[in-house]
Coordinates of C-alpha atoms in Angstrom, one line a residue:
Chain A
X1 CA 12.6 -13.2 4.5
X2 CA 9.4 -13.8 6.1
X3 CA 7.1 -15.7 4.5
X4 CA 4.8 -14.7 1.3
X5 CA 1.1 -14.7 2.6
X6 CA -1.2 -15.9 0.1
X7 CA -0.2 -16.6 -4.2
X8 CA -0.4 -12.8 -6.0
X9 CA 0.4 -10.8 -2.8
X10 CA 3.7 -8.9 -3.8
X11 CA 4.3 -7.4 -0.1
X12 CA 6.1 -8.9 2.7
X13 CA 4.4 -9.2 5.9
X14 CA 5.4 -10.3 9.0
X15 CA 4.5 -13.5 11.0
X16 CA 2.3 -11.2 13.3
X17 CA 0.7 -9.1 10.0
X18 CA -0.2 -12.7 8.4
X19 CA -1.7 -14.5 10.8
X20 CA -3.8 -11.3 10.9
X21 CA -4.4 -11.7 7.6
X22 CA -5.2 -15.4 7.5
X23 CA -7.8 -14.5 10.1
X24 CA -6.1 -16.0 13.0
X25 CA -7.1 -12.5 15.2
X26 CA -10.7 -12.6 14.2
X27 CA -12.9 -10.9 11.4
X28 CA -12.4 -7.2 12.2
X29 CA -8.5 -7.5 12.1
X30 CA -8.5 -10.0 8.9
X31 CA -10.8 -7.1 6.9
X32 CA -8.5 -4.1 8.2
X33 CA -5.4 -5.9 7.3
X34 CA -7.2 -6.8 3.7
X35 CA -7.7 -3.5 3.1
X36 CA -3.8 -2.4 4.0
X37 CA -2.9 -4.9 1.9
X38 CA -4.8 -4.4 -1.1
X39 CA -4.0 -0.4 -0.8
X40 CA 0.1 -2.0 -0.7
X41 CA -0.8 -3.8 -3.5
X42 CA -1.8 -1.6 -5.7
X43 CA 0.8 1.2 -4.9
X44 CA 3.8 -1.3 -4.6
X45 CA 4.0 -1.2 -0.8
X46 CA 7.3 -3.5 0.4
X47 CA 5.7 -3.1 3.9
X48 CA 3.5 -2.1 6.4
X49 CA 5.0 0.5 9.2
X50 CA 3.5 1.6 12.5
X51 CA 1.9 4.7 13.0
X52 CA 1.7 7.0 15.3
X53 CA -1.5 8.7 15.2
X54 CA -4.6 8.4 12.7
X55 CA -7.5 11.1 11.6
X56 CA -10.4 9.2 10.2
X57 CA -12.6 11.3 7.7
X58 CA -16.3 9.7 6.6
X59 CA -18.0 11.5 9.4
X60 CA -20.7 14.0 7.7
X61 CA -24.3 11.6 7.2
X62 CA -24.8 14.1 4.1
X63 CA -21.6 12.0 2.3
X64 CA -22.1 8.8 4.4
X65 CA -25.9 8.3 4.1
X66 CA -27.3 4.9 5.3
X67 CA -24.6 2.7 3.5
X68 CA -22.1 4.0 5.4
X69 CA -23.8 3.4 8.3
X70 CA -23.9 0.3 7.9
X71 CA -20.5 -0.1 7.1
X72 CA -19.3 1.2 10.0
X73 CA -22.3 -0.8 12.0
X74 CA -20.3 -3.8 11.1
X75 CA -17.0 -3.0 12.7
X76 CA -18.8 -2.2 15.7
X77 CA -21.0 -4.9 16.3
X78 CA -17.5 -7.0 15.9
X79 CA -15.8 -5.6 18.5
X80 CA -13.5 -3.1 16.4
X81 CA -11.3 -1.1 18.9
X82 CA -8.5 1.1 17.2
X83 CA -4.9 0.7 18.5
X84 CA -3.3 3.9 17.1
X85 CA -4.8 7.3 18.5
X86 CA -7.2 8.5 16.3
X87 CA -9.4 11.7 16.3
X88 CA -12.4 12.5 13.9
X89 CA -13.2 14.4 11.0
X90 CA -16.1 17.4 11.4
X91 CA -19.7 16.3 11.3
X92 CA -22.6 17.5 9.5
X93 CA -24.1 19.9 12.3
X94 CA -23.6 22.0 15.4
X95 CA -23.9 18.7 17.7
X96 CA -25.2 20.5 20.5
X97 CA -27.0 23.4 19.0
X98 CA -28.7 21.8 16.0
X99 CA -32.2 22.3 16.7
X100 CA -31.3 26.1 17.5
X101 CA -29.5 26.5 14.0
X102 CA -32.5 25.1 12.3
X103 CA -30.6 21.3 11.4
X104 CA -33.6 18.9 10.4
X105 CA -34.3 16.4 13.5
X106 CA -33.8 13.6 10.8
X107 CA -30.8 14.5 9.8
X108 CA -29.1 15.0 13.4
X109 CA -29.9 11.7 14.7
X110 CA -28.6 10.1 12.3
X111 CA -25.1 12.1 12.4
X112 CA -25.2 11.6 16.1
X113 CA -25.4 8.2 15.8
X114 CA -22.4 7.9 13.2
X115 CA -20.9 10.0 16.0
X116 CA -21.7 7.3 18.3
X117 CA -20.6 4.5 16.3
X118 CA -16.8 5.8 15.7
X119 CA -16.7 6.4 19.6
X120 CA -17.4 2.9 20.5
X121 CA -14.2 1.9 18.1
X122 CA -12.4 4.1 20.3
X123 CA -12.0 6.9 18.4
X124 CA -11.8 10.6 20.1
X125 CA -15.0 12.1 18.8
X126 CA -13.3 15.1 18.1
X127 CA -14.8 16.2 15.3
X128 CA -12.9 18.5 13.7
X129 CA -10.2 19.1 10.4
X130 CA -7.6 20.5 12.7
X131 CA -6.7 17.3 14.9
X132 CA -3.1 19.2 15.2
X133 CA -4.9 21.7 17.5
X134 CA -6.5 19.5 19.8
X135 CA -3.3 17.1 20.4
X136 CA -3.3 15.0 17.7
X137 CA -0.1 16.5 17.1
X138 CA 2.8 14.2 15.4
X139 CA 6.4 15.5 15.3
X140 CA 8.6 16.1 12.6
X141 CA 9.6 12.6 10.3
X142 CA 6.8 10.5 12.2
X143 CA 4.9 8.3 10.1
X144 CA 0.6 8.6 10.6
X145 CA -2.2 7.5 8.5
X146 CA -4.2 10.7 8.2
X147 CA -7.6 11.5 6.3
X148 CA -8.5 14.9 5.3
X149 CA -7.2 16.5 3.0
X150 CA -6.4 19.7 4.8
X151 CA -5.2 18.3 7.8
X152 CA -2.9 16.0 5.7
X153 CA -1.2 18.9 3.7
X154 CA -1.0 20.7 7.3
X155 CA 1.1 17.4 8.6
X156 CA 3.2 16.9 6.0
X157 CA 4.2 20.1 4.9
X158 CA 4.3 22.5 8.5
X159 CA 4.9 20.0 10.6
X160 CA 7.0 17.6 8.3
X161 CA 4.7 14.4 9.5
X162 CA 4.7 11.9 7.0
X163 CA 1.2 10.5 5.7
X164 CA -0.5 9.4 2.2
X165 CA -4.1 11.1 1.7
X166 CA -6.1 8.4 3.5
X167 CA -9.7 7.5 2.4
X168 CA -12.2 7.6 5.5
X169 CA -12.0 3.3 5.2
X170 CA -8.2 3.2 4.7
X171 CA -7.6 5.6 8.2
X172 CA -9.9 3.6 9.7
X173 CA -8.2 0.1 8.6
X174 CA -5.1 1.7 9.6
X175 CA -6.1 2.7 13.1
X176 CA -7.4 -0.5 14.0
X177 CA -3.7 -2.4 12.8
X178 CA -1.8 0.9 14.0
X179 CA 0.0 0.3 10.7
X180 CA 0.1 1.8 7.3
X181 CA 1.3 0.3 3.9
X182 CA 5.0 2.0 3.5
X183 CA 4.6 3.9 0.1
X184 CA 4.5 7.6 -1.1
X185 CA 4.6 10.2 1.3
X186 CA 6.4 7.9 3.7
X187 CA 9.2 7.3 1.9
X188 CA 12.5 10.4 1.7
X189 CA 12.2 10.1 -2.4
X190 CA 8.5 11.0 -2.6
X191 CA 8.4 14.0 -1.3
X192 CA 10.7 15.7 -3.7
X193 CA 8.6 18.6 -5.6
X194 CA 8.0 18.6 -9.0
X195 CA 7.0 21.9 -9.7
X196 CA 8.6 25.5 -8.6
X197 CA 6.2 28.2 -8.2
X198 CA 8.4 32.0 -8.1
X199 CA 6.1 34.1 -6.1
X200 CA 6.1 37.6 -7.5
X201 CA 2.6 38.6 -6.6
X202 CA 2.1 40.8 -3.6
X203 CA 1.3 38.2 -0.8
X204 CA -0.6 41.4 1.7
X205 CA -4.3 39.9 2.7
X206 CA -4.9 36.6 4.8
X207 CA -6.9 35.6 1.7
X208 CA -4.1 35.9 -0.9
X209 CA -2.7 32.5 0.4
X210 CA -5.7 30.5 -0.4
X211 CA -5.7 32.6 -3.8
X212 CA -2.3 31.4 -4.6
X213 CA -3.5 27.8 -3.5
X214 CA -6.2 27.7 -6.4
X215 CA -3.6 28.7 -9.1
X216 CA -0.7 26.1 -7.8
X217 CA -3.2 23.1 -6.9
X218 CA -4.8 23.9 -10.5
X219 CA -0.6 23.9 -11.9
X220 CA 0.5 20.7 -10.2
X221 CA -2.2 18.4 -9.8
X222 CA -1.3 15.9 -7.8
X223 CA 2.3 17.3 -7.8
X224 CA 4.2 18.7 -4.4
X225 CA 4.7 22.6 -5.4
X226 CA 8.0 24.1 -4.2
X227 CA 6.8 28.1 -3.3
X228 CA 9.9 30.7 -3.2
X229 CA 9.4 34.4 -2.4
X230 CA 7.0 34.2 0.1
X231 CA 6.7 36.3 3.2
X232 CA 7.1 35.4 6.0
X233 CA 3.7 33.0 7.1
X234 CA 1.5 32.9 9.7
X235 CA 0.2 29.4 10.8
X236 CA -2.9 30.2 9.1
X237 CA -1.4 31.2 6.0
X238 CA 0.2 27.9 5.5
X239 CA -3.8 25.8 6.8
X240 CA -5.3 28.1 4.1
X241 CA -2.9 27.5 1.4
X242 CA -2.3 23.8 1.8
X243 CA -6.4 23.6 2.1
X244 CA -6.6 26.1 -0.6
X245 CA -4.5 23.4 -3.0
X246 CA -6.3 20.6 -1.6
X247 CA -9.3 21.5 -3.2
X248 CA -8.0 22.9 -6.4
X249 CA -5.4 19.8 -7.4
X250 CA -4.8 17.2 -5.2
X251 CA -2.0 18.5 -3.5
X252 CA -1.1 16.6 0.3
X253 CA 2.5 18.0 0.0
X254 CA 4.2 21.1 -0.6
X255 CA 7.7 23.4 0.1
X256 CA 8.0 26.6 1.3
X257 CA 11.7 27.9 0.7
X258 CA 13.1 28.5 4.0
X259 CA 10.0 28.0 6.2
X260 CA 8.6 24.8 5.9
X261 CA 11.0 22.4 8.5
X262 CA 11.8 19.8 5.3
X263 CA 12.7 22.8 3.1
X264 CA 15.2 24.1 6.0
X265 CA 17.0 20.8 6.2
X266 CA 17.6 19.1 2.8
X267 CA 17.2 19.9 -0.7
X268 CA 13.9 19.3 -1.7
X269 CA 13.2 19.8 -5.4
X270 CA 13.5 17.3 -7.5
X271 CA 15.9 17.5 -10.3
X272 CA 13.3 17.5 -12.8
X273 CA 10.9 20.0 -12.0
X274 CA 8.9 22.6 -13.5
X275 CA 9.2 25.9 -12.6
X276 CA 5.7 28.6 -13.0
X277 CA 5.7 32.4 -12.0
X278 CA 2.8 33.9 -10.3
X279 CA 3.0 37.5 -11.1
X280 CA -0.6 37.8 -9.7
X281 CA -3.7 36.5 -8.1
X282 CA -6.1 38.0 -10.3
X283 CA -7.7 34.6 -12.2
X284 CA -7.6 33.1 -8.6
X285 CA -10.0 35.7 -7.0
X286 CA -12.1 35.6 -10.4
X287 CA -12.8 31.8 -10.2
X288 CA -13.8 32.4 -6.4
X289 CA -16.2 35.1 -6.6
X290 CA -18.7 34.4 -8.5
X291 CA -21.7 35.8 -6.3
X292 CA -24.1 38.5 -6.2
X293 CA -22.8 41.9 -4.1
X294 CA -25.5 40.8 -1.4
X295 CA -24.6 38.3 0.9
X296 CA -26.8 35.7 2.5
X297 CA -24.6 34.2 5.2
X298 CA -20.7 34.6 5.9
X299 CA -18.7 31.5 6.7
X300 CA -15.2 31.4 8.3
X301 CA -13.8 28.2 10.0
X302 CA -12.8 26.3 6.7
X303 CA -10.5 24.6 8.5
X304 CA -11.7 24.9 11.6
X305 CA -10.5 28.1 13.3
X306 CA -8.2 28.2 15.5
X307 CA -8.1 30.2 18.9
X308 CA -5.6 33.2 16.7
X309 CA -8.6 33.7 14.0
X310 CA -11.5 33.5 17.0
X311 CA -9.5 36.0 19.2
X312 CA -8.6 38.0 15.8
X313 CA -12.4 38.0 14.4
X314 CA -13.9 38.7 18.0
X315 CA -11.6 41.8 18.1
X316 CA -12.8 43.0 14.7
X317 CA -16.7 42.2 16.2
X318 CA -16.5 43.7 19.6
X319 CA -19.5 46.3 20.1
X320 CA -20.9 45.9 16.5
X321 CA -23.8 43.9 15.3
X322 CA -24.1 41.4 12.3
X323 CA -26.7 42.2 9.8
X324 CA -26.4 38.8 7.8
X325 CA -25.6 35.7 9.8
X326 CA -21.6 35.4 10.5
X327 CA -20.7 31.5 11.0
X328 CA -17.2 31.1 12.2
X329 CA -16.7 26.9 12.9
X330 CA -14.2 25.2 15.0
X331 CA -14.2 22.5 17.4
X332 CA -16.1 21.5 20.8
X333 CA -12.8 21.8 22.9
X334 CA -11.8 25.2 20.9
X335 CA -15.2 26.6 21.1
X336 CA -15.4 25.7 25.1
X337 CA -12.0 27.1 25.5
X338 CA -12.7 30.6 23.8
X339 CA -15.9 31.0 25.9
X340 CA -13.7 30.7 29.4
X341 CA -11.7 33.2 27.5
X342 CA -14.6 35.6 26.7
X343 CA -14.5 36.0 23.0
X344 CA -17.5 33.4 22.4
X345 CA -19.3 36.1 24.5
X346 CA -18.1 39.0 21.9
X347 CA -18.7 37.0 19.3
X348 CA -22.4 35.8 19.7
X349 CA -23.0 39.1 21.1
X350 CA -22.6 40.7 17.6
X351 CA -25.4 38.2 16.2
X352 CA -22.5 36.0 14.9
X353 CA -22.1 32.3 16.2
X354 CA -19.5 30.2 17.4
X355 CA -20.5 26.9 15.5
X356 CA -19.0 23.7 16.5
X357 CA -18.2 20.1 15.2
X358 CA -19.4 20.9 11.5
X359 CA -18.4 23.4 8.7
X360 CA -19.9 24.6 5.4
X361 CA -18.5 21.8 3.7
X362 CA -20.0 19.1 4.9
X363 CA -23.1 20.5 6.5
X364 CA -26.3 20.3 4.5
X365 CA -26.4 24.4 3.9
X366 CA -28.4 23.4 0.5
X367 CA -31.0 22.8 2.7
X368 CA -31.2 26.9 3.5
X369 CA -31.8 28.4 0.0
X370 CA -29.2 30.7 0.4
X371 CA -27.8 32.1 -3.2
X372 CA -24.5 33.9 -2.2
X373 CA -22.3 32.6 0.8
X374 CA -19.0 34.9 1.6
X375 CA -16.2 33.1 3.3
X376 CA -12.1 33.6 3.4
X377 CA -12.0 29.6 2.2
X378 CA -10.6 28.8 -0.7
X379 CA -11.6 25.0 -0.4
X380 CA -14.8 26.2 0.9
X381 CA -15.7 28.0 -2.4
X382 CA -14.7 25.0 -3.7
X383 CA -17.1 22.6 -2.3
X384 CA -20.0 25.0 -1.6
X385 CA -19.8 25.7 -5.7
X386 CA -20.2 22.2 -6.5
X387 CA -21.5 19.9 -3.9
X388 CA -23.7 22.9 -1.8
X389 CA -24.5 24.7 -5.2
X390 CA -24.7 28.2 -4.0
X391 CA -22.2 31.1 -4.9
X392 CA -19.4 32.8 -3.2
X393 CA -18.0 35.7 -2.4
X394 CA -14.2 35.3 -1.2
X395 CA -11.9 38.1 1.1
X396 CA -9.5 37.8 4.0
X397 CA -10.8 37.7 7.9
X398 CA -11.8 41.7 7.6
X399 CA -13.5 41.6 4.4
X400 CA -16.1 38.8 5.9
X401 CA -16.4 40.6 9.0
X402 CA -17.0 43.7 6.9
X403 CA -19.1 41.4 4.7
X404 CA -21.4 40.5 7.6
X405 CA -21.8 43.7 9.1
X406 CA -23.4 45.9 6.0
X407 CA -24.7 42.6 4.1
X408 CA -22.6 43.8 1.1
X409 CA -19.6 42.5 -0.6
X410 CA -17.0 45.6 -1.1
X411 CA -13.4 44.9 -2.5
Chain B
X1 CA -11.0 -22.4 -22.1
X2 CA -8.1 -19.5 -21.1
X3 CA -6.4 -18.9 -17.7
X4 CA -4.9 -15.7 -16.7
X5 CA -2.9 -14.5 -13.1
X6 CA -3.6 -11.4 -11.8
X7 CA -2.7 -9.5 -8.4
X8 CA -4.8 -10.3 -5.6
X9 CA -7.0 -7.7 -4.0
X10 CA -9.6 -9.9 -2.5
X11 CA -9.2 -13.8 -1.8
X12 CA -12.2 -16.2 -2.8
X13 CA -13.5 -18.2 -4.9
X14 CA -16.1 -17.4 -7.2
X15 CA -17.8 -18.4 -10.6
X16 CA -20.1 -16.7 -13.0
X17 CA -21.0 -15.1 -16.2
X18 CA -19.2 -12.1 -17.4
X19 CA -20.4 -8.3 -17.7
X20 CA -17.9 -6.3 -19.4
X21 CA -17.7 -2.8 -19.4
X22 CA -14.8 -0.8 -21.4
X23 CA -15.2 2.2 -19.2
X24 CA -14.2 3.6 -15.7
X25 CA -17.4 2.8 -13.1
X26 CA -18.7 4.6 -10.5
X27 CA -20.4 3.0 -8.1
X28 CA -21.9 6.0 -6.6
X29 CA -24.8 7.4 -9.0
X30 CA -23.8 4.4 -11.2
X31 CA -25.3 1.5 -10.0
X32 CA -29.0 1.5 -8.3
X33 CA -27.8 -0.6 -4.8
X34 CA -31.3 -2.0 -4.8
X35 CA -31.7 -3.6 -7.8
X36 CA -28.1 -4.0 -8.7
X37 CA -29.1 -1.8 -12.5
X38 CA -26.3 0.0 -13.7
X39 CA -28.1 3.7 -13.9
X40 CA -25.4 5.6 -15.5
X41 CA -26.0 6.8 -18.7
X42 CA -23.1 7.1 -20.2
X43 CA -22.1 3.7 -19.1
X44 CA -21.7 1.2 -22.2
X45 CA -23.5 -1.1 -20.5
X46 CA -26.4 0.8 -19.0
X47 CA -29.6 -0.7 -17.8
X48 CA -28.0 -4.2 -17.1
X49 CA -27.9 -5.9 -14.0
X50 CA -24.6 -6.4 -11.8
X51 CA -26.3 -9.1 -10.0
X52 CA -24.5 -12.2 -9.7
X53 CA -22.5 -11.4 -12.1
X54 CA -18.7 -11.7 -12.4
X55 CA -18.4 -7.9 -12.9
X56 CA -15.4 -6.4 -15.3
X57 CA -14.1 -3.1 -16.5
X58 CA -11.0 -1.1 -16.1
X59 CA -11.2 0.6 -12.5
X60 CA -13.3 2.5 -10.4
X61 CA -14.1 6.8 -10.6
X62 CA -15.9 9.0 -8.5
X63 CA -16.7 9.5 -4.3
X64 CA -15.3 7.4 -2.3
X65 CA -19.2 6.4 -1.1
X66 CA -18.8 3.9 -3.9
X67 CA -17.3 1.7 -1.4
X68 CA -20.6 1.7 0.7
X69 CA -22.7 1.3 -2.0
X70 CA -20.8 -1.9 -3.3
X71 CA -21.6 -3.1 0.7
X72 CA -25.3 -1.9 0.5
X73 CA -25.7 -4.4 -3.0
X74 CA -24.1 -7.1 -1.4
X75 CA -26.5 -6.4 1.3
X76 CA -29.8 -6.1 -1.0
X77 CA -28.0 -9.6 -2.4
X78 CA -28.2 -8.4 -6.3
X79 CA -23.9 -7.2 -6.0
X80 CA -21.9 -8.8 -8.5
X81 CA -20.1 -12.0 -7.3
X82 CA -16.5 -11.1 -8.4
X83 CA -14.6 -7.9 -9.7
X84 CA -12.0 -8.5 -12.2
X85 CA -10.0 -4.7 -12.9
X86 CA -7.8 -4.3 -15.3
X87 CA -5.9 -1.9 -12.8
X88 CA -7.9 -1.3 -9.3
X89 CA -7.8 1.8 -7.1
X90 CA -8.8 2.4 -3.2
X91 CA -12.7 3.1 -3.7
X92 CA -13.4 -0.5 -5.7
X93 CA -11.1 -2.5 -3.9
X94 CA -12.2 -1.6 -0.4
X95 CA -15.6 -1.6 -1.3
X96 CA -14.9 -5.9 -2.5
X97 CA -13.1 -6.2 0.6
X98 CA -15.8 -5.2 3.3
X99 CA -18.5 -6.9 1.1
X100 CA -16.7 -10.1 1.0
X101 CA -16.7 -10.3 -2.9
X102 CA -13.5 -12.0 -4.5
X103 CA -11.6 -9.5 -6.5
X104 CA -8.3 -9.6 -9.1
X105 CA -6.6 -6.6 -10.8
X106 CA -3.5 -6.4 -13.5
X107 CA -5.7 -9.1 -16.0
X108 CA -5.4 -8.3 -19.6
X109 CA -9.4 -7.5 -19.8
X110 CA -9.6 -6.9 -23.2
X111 CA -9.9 -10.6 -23.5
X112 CA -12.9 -10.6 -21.9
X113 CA -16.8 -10.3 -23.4
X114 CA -20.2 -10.3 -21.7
X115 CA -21.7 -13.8 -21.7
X116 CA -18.4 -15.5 -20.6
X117 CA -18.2 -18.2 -18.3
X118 CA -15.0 -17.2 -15.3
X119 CA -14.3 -19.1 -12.6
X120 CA -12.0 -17.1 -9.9
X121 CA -9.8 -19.2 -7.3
X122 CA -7.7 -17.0 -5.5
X123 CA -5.5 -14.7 -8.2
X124 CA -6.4 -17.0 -10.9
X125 CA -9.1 -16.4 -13.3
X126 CA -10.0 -19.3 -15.8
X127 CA -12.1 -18.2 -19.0
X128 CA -14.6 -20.3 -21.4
X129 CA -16.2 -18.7 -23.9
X130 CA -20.0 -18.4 -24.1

């Protein structure tokens, strides 16, 4: 046994993890390590593990305002330098193309400078909610200390990656130790599900996965949902619905029945469990459009879209031309990548843009007086109903398109 | 004079009178982080001050900003100078931790009233009443 750190400290650290923690290794390493430990405590950690990889959210200046950026001021100015890889969260603006987009000066410096700060600490300033695209990619059983709740669901339930639901100061204490207090999703008997949903609905648009999310996050809470009768899923399908339930309950976790890899290896309901039918979607599509016919602005890229949707919605735009803006968000590398390919040229040739580092969730878009926003987000209705106030209009990839090209909403 | 051991979530030592509050606390929206005022209005103990104060109630709610706004008090100098939680989650405790302010969870605060004298050393918390 190695020895008990300090009197009301239930975990057991190593010799290495304590003198950490007794501020042997300096101020930056004693504060990360308190915060590991106090998130052990309080969940009954035994232990820290290693990780492999960490996303840290707390990017957008529109959540972090000038407290956070002091907070993360402090780590820099002593010397914090991460030791697990570690990508970043979206921002709150197009980092290149702010001015253009009509971001206020104000409120770009700052972000840039939050930007800034996380780069210095050695994280990849990445910005983006699909860190699994750009190579942050852990494999099956790996332990990580992941923020964002999207990307979270994503690793633990298609790849099979284990990771707790990080805060942005928790992912950040855990990628400067390159550990992670060993509780929850780390551990085999956690990630049992506690509720079965039997699918019976007819699972046909892109958008009907983010519709089933709202019902099951809504059912389970912060349950894992085992699904059954699903078709057979597209990547997207499975970022949509585990964003989808995200939002809706606070679901990191969840089972598809012979797709998902933990769902193809072991039993993974729990013996008591709950079990719901979905015969359809109908509630779910009435809680999510709640806005006028006319539509202001259409958003896609909630999570970031990958190079599928941009080659998909650039096929569906090719020689037409947008009546109402058409905002499809992804990353710097992604973006760069579909220009070389061409379909940043289709796409902005329509009117629409190809909008990098932010998203509608995080990007001051109350600042544009728009009333009705279409998008095929779940989570983005979510947020842009509460925190953005406007309304929403939600559809699958061809309905926004569709959406953008008359200006009208038609089901 | 009472003594009671709780968990540790931030080592220190710290003394002070008591502000008790039977409810959940955001931080965010809940406390002005310039003046220390608690601003919520449905807090039970709305319009005092946090400053200096050894600073009780059951555990946090809300954004996880909280955290930075307990760092921005401690920086305007009117944050409380302890946390005592009867049962502490992520946003409080990591919002003690960066702002240096001792803090001690799993204590039995129903024992607790405003006005009290506390002394915090470590996980222990000793109580006179005042």
């Amino acid at each position: 046994m190695e020895g008990n750190i300090a009197v009301g400290v239930n975990m057991q650290l190593t010799k290495e993890e304590q003198s950490i923690y007794d501020g042997e290794q300096g101020e930056v390493l004693q504060k990360a390590m308190e915060i590991l430990v106090a998130l052990g405590q309080i969940y009954d950690a035994e232990k820290l593990i290693p990780i492999k990889s960490v996303q840290v959210a707390g990017v957008s200046y529109k959540n972090l305002g000038r407290p956070g950026i002091e907070f993360l001021e402090w780590w820099v100015e002593h010397g914090a330098d991460v030791k697990a890889f570690s990508t970043l969260n979206p921002a709150g603006i197009d980092l290149k193309r702010w001015k253009e987009l009509g971001f206020s000066e104000d409120f770009s410096v700052n972000q840039q400078y939050i930007v800034d700060l996380y780069q210095k600490m050695g994280i990849v300033p990445t910005c983006t909610c699909t860190p699994y695209e750009l190579g942050n990619l852990p494999k099956f059983g790996d332990h990580i200390g992941w923020s964002e709740s999207s990307a979270v669901s994503f690793a633990n339930s298609y790849i099979g990656a284990r990771t707790n639901r990080e805060g942005g100061p928790s992912a950040l204490a855990a990628a400067l130790i390159g550990k992670t207090p060993c509780y929850g999703y780390h551990l085999d008997e956690e990630r049992m599900a506690s509720s079965v949903f039997i699918v019976d609905a007819k699972m046909t648009r892109d958008s009907d996965f983010g519709a089933l999310g709202v019902l099951a996050g809504k059912e389970t809470k912060k349950g894992i949902p085992y699904f059954r009768g699903l078709p057979d899923m597209m990547s997207y399908n499975f970022k949509q619905l585990g964003a989808s339930m995200a939002a809706s309950g606070s679901v990191a976790l969840y089972h598809v029945d012979g797709q998902t890899p933990e769902a193809r290896t072991r039993n993974m309901i729990a013996e008591a469990n709950e079990v719901y039918a979905i015969e359809d979607l109908k509630d779910a599509y009435a809680y999510l459009n709640t806005g006028s016919e006319k539509i202001d602005l259409v958003s896609m890229g909630c999570p970031h879209a990958s190079m599928e949707e941009i080659m998909i919605i650039s096929q569906m735009l090719k020689g037409k031309s947008v009546k109402v803006p058409l905002w499809i968000t992804t990353s710097q590398a992604t973006a760069c990548q579909a220009s070389s390919y061409g379909y940043k040229d289709v796409i902005e040739g329509s009117g629409a843009k190809l909008i990098t580092d932010t998203c509608m969730v995080v990007s001051p878009i109350e600042e544009f007086g728009y009333d009705t926003v279409a998008t095929n987000s779940a989570k983005g209705c979510y947020y842009m109903q509460s925190w953005c106030k406007v309304r929403t209009r939600y559809g699958g990839m061809r309905q926004c398109v569709d959406a953008a090209l008359t200006g009208r909403w038609s089901e | 004079m009472t003594e009671f051991t709780g968990r540790l979530i931030k080592k220190g030592n710290a003394s002070g009178k008591a502000l008790v509050s039977r409810k959940p606390l955001s931080f965010l929206g809940g406390i002005d982080p310039k003046t220390g005022n608690v601003i919520d209005r449905e807090s039970d103990i709305y319009g005092e001050s946090v400053a200096g104060k050894v600073l009780v109630f059951p555990y946090g709610k809300g954004s996880t900003v909280g955290s930075y706004i307990i760092l921005w008090l401690k920086k305007e100098g009117v944050s409380p100078t302890a946390i005592i939680n009867e049962s502490s989650e992520p946003i409080v405790c990591v919002g003690a931790i960066i702002s240096d302010i001792p803090m001690v969870d799993k204590i039995d605060i129903s024992k607790i009233e405003t006005g009290d004298d506390i002394i915090i050393e470590g996980n222990k918390v000793t109580l006179s009443k005042g």
